[in-house]
PDB file of C-alpha atoms in Angstrom:
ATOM      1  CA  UNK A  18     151.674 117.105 131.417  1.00 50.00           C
ATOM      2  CA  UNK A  19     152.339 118.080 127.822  1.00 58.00           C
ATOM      3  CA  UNK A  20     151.650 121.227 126.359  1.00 66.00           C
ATOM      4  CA  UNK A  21     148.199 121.717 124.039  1.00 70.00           C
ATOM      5  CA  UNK A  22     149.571 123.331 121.151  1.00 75.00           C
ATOM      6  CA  UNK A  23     147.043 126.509 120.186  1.00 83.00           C
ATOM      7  CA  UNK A  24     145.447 125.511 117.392  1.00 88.00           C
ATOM      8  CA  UNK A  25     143.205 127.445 115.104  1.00 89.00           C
ATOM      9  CA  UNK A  26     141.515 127.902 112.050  1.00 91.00           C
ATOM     10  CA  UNK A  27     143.630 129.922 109.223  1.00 88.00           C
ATOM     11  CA  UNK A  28     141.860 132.565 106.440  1.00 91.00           C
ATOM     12  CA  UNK A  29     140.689 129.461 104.653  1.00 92.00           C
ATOM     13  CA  UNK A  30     139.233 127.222 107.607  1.00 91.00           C
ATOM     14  CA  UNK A  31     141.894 124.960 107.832  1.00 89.00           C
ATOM     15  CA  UNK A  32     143.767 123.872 111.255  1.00 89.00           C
ATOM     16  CA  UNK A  33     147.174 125.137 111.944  1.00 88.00           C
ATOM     17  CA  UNK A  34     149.095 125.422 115.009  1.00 89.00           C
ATOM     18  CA  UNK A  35     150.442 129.230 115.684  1.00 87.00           C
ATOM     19  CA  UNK A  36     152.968 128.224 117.858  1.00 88.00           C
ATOM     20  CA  UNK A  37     154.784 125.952 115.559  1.00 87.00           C
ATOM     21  CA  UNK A  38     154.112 128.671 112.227  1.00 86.00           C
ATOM     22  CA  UNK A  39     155.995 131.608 114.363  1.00 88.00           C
ATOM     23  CA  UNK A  40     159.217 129.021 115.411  1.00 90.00           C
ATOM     24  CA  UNK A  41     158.948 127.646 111.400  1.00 89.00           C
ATOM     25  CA  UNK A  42     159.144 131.479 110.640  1.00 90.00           C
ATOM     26  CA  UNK A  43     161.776 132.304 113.061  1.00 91.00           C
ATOM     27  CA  UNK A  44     163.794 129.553 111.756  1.00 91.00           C
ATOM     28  CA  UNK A  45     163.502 129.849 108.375  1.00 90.00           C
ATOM     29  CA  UNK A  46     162.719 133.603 107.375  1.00 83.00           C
ATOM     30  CA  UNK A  47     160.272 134.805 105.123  1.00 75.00           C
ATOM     31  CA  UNK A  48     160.054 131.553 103.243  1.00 83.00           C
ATOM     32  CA  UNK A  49     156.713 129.062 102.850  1.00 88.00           C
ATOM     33  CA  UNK A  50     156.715 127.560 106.145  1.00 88.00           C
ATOM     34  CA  UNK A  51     153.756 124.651 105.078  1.00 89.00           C
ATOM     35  CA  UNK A  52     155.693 121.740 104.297  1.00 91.00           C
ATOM     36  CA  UNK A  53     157.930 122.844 107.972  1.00 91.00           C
ATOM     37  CA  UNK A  54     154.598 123.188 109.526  1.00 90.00           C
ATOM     38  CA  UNK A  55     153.097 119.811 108.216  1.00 91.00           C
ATOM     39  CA  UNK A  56     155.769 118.146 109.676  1.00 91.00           C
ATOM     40  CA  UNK A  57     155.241 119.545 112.922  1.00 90.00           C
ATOM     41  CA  UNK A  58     151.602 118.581 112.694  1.00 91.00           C
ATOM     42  CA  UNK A  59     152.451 115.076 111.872  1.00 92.00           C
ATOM     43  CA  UNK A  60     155.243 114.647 114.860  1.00 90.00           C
ATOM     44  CA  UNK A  61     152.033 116.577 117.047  1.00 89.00           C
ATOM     45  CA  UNK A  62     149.474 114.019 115.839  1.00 90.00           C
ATOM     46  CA  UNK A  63     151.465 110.851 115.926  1.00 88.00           C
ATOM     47  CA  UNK A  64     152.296 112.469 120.043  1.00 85.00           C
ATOM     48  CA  UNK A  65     148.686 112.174 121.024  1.00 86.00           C
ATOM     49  CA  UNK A  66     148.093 108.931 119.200  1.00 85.00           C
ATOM     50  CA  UNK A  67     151.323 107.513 120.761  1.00 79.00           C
ATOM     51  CA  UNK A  68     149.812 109.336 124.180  1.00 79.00           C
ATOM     52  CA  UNK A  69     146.659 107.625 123.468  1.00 79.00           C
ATOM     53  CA  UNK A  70     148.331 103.777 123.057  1.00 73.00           C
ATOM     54  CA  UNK A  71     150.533 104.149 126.226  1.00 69.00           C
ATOM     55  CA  UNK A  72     147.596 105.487 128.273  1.00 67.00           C
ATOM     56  CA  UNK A  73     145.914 102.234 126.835  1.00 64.00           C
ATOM     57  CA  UNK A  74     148.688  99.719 127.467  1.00 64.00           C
ATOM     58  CA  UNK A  75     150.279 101.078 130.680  1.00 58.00           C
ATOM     59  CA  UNK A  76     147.911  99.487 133.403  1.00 64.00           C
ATOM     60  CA  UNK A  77     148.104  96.423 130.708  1.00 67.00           C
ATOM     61  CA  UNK A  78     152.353  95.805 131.301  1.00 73.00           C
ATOM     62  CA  UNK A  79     153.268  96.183 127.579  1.00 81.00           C
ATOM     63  CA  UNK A  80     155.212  99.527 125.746  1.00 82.00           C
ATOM     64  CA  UNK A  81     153.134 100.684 122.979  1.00 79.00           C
ATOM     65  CA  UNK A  82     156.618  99.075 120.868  1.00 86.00           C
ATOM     66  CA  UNK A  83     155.881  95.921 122.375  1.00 90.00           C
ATOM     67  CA  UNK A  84     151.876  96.227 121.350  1.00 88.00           C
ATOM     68  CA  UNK A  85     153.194  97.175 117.799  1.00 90.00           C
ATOM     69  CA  UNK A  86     154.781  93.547 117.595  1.00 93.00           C
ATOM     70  CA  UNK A  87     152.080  91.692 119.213  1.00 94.00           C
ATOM     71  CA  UNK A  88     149.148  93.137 117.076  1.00 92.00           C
ATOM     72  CA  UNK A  89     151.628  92.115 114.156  1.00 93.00           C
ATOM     73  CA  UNK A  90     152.370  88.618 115.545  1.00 95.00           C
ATOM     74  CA  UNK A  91     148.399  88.517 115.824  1.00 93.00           C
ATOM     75  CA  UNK A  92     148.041  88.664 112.018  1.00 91.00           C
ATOM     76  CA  UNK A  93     150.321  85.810 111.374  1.00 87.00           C
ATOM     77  CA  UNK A  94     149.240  82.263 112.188  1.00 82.00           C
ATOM     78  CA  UNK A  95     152.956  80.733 111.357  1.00 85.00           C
ATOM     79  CA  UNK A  96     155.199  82.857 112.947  1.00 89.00           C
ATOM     80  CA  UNK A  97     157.252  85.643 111.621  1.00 92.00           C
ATOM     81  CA  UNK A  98     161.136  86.138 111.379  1.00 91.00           C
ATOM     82  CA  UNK A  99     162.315  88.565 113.759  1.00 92.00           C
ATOM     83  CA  UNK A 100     163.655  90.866 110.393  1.00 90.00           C
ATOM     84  CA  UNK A 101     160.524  90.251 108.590  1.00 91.00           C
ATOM     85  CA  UNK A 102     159.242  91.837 111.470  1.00 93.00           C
ATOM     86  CA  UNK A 103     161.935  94.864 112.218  1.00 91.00           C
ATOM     87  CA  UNK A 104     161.427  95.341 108.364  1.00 89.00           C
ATOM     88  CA  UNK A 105     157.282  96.232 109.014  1.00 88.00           C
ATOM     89  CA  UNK A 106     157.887  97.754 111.856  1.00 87.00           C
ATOM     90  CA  UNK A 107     160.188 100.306 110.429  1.00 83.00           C
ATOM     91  CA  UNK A 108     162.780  99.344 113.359  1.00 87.00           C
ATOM     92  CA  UNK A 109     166.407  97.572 113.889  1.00 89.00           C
ATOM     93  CA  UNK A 110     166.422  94.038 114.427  1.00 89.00           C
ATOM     94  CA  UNK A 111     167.971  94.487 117.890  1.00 94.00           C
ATOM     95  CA  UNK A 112     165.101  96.252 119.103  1.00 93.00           C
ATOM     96  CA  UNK A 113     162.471  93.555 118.105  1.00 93.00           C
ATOM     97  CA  UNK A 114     164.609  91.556 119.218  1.00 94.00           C
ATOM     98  CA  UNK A 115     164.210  93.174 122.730  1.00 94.00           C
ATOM     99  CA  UNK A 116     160.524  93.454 122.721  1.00 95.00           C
ATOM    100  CA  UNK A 117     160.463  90.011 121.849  1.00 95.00           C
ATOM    101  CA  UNK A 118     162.477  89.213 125.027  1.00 95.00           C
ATOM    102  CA  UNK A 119     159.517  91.390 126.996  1.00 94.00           C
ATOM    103  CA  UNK A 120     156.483  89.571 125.257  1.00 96.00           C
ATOM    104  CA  UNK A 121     158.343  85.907 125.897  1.00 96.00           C
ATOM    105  CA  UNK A 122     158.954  87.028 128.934  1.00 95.00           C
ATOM    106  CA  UNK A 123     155.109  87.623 129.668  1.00 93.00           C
ATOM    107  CA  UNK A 124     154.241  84.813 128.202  1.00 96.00           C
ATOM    108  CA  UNK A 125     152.490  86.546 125.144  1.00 96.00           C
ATOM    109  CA  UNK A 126     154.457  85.159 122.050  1.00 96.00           C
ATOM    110  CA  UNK A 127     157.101  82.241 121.633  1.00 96.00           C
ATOM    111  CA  UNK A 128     159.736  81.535 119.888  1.00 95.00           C
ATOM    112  CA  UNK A 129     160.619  78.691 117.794  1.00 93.00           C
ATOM    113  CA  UNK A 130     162.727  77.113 115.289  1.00 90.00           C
ATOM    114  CA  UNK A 131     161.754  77.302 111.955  1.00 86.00           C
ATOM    115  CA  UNK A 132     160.820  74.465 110.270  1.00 86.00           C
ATOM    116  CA  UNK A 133     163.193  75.327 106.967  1.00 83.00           C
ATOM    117  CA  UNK A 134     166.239  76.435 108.676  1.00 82.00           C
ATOM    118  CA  UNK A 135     167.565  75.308 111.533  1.00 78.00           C
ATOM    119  CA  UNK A 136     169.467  78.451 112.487  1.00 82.00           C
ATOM    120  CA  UNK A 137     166.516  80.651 112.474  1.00 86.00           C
ATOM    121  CA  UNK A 138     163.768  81.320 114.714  1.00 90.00           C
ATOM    122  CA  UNK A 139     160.055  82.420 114.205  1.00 93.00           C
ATOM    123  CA  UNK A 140     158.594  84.087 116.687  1.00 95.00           C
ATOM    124  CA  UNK A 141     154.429  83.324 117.320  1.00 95.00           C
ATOM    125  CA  UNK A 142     151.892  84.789 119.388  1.00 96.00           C
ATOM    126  CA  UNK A 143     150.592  82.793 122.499  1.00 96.00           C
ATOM    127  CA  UNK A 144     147.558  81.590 123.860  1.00 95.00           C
ATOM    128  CA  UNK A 145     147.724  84.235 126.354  1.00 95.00           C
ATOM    129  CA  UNK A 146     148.972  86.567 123.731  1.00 95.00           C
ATOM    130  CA  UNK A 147     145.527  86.358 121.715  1.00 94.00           C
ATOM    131  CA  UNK A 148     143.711  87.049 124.897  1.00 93.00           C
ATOM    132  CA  UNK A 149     145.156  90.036 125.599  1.00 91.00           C
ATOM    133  CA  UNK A 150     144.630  90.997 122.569  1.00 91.00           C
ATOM    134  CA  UNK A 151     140.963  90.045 122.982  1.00 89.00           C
ATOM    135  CA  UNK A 152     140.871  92.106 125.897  1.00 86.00           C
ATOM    136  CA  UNK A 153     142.573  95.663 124.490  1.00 85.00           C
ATOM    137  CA  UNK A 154     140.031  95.435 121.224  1.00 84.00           C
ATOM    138  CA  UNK A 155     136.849  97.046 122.661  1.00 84.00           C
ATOM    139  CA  UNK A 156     139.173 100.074 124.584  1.00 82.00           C
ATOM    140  CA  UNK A 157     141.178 100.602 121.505  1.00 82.00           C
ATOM    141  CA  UNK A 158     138.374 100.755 119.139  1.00 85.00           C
ATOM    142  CA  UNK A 159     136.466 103.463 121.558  1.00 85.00           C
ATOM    143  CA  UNK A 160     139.731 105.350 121.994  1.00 85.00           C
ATOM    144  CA  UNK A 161     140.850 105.562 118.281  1.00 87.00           C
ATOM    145  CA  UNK A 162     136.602 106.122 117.554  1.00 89.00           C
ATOM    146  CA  UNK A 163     137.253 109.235 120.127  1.00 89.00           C
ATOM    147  CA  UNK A 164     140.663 110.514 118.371  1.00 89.00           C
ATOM    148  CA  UNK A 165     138.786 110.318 114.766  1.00 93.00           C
ATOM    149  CA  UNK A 166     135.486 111.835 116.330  1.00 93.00           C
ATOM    150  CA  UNK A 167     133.619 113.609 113.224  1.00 95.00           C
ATOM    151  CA  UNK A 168     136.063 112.319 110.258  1.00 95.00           C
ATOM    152  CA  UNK A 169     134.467 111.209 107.777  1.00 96.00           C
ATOM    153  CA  UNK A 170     135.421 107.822 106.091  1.00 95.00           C
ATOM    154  CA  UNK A 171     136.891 109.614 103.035  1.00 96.00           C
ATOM    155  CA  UNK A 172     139.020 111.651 105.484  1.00 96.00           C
ATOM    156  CA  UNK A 173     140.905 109.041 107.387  1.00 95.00           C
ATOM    157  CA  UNK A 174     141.402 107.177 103.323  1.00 96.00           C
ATOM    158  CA  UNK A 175     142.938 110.173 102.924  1.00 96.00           C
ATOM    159  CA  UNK A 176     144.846 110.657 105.743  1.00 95.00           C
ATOM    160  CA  UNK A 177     146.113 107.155 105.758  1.00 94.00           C
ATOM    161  CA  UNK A 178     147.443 107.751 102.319  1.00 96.00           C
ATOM    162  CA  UNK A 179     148.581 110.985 102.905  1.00 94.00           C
ATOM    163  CA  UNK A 180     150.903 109.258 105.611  1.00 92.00           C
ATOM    164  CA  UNK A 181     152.124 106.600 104.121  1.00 91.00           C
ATOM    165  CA  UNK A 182     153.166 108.910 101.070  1.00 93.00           C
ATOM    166  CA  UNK A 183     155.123 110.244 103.030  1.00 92.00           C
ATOM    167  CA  UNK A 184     156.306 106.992 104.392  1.00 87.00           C
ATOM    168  CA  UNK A 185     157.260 106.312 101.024  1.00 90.00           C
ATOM    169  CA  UNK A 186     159.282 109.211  99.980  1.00 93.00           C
ATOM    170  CA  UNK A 187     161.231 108.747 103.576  1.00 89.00           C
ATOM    171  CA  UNK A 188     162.160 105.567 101.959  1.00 85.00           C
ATOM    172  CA  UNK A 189     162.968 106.845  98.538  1.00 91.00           C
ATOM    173  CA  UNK A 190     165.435 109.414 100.108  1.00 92.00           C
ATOM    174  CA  UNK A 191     167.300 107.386 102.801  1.00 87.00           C
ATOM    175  CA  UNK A 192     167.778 105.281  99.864  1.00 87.00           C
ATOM    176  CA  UNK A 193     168.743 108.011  97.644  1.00 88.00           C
ATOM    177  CA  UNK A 194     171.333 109.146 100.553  1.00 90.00           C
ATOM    178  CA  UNK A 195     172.414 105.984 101.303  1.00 86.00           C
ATOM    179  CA  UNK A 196     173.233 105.313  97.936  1.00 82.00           C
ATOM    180  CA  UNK A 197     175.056 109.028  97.525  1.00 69.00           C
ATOM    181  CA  UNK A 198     177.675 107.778 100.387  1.00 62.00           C
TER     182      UNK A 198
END
């Protein structure tokens, strides 16, 4: 079982996890420990979400990588290049590739050749695929409704862009470093 981090309100109200501020102290000093401590609160949130899919998609066969690509292959009716969809996934080609090989497997998407290059393949979501879909909409939408119990809608806008600033800026700097080499 994983452990509940103690969480609490600081002098101002707001949510912070003690145990993670005293090892961000330990490790750093007496230096601001808020953007260390954000960062632990984002790897602690994206845990219990990630907690939250595999507890959904366990007793349905899939990885919660797997659901990532199918729920992606959902939203395109002609198929999608295995890069295109590494590149929105944020993972290696090789690994798509792989949960490909698991959903084909299943019967839950196909591959095929694409119709303006022979050497490539698009890979679409089956029949089957859709239903299961179907099927994990009405658990999903209570679970996440449970996770985001008492935000209001200007609080997940927020939080969404919050995240994907910070997306972006892990983009800007890999290519920053990348570029440095």
């Amino acid at each position: 079982m994983n452990e509940v981090p103690k969480i609490t309100p600081d002098a101002d109200g707001l949510l912070f996890d003690a145990q993670a501020r005293a090892a961000m102290t330990q490790f750093i000093g007496d230096d601001d420990t808020l953007a260390l401590e954000a960062a632990a609160a984002v790897r602690t949130a994206f845990h219990a979400i990630e907690r939250m899919r595999a507890h959904g998609t366990e007793n349905r066969g899939l990885s919660s990588g797997a659901l990532d690509i199918l729920l992606r292959l959902s939203a395109s009716s002609d198929g999608t290049a295995i890069g295109d969809l590494a590149q929105s996934a944020g993972v290696s080609s090789r690994n798509v590739t792989g949960l490909v090989d698991t959903l084909e497997r299943d019967g839950l998407a196909q591959r095929t050749p694409a119709p303006h290059d022979r050497r490539s393949v698009l890979v679409g979501i089956t029949p089957a695929g859709q239903e299961w879909i179907e099927n994990f909409r009405r658990p999903t939408q209570a679970a996440m409704a449970a996770i985001f119990r008492d935000f209001a809608p200007a609080e997940l806008a927020q939080l969404r862009h919050l995240c994907l600033r910070l997306t972006d800026n892990q983009h800007k700097l890999a290519e920053y470093l990348n570029g440095a080499r």
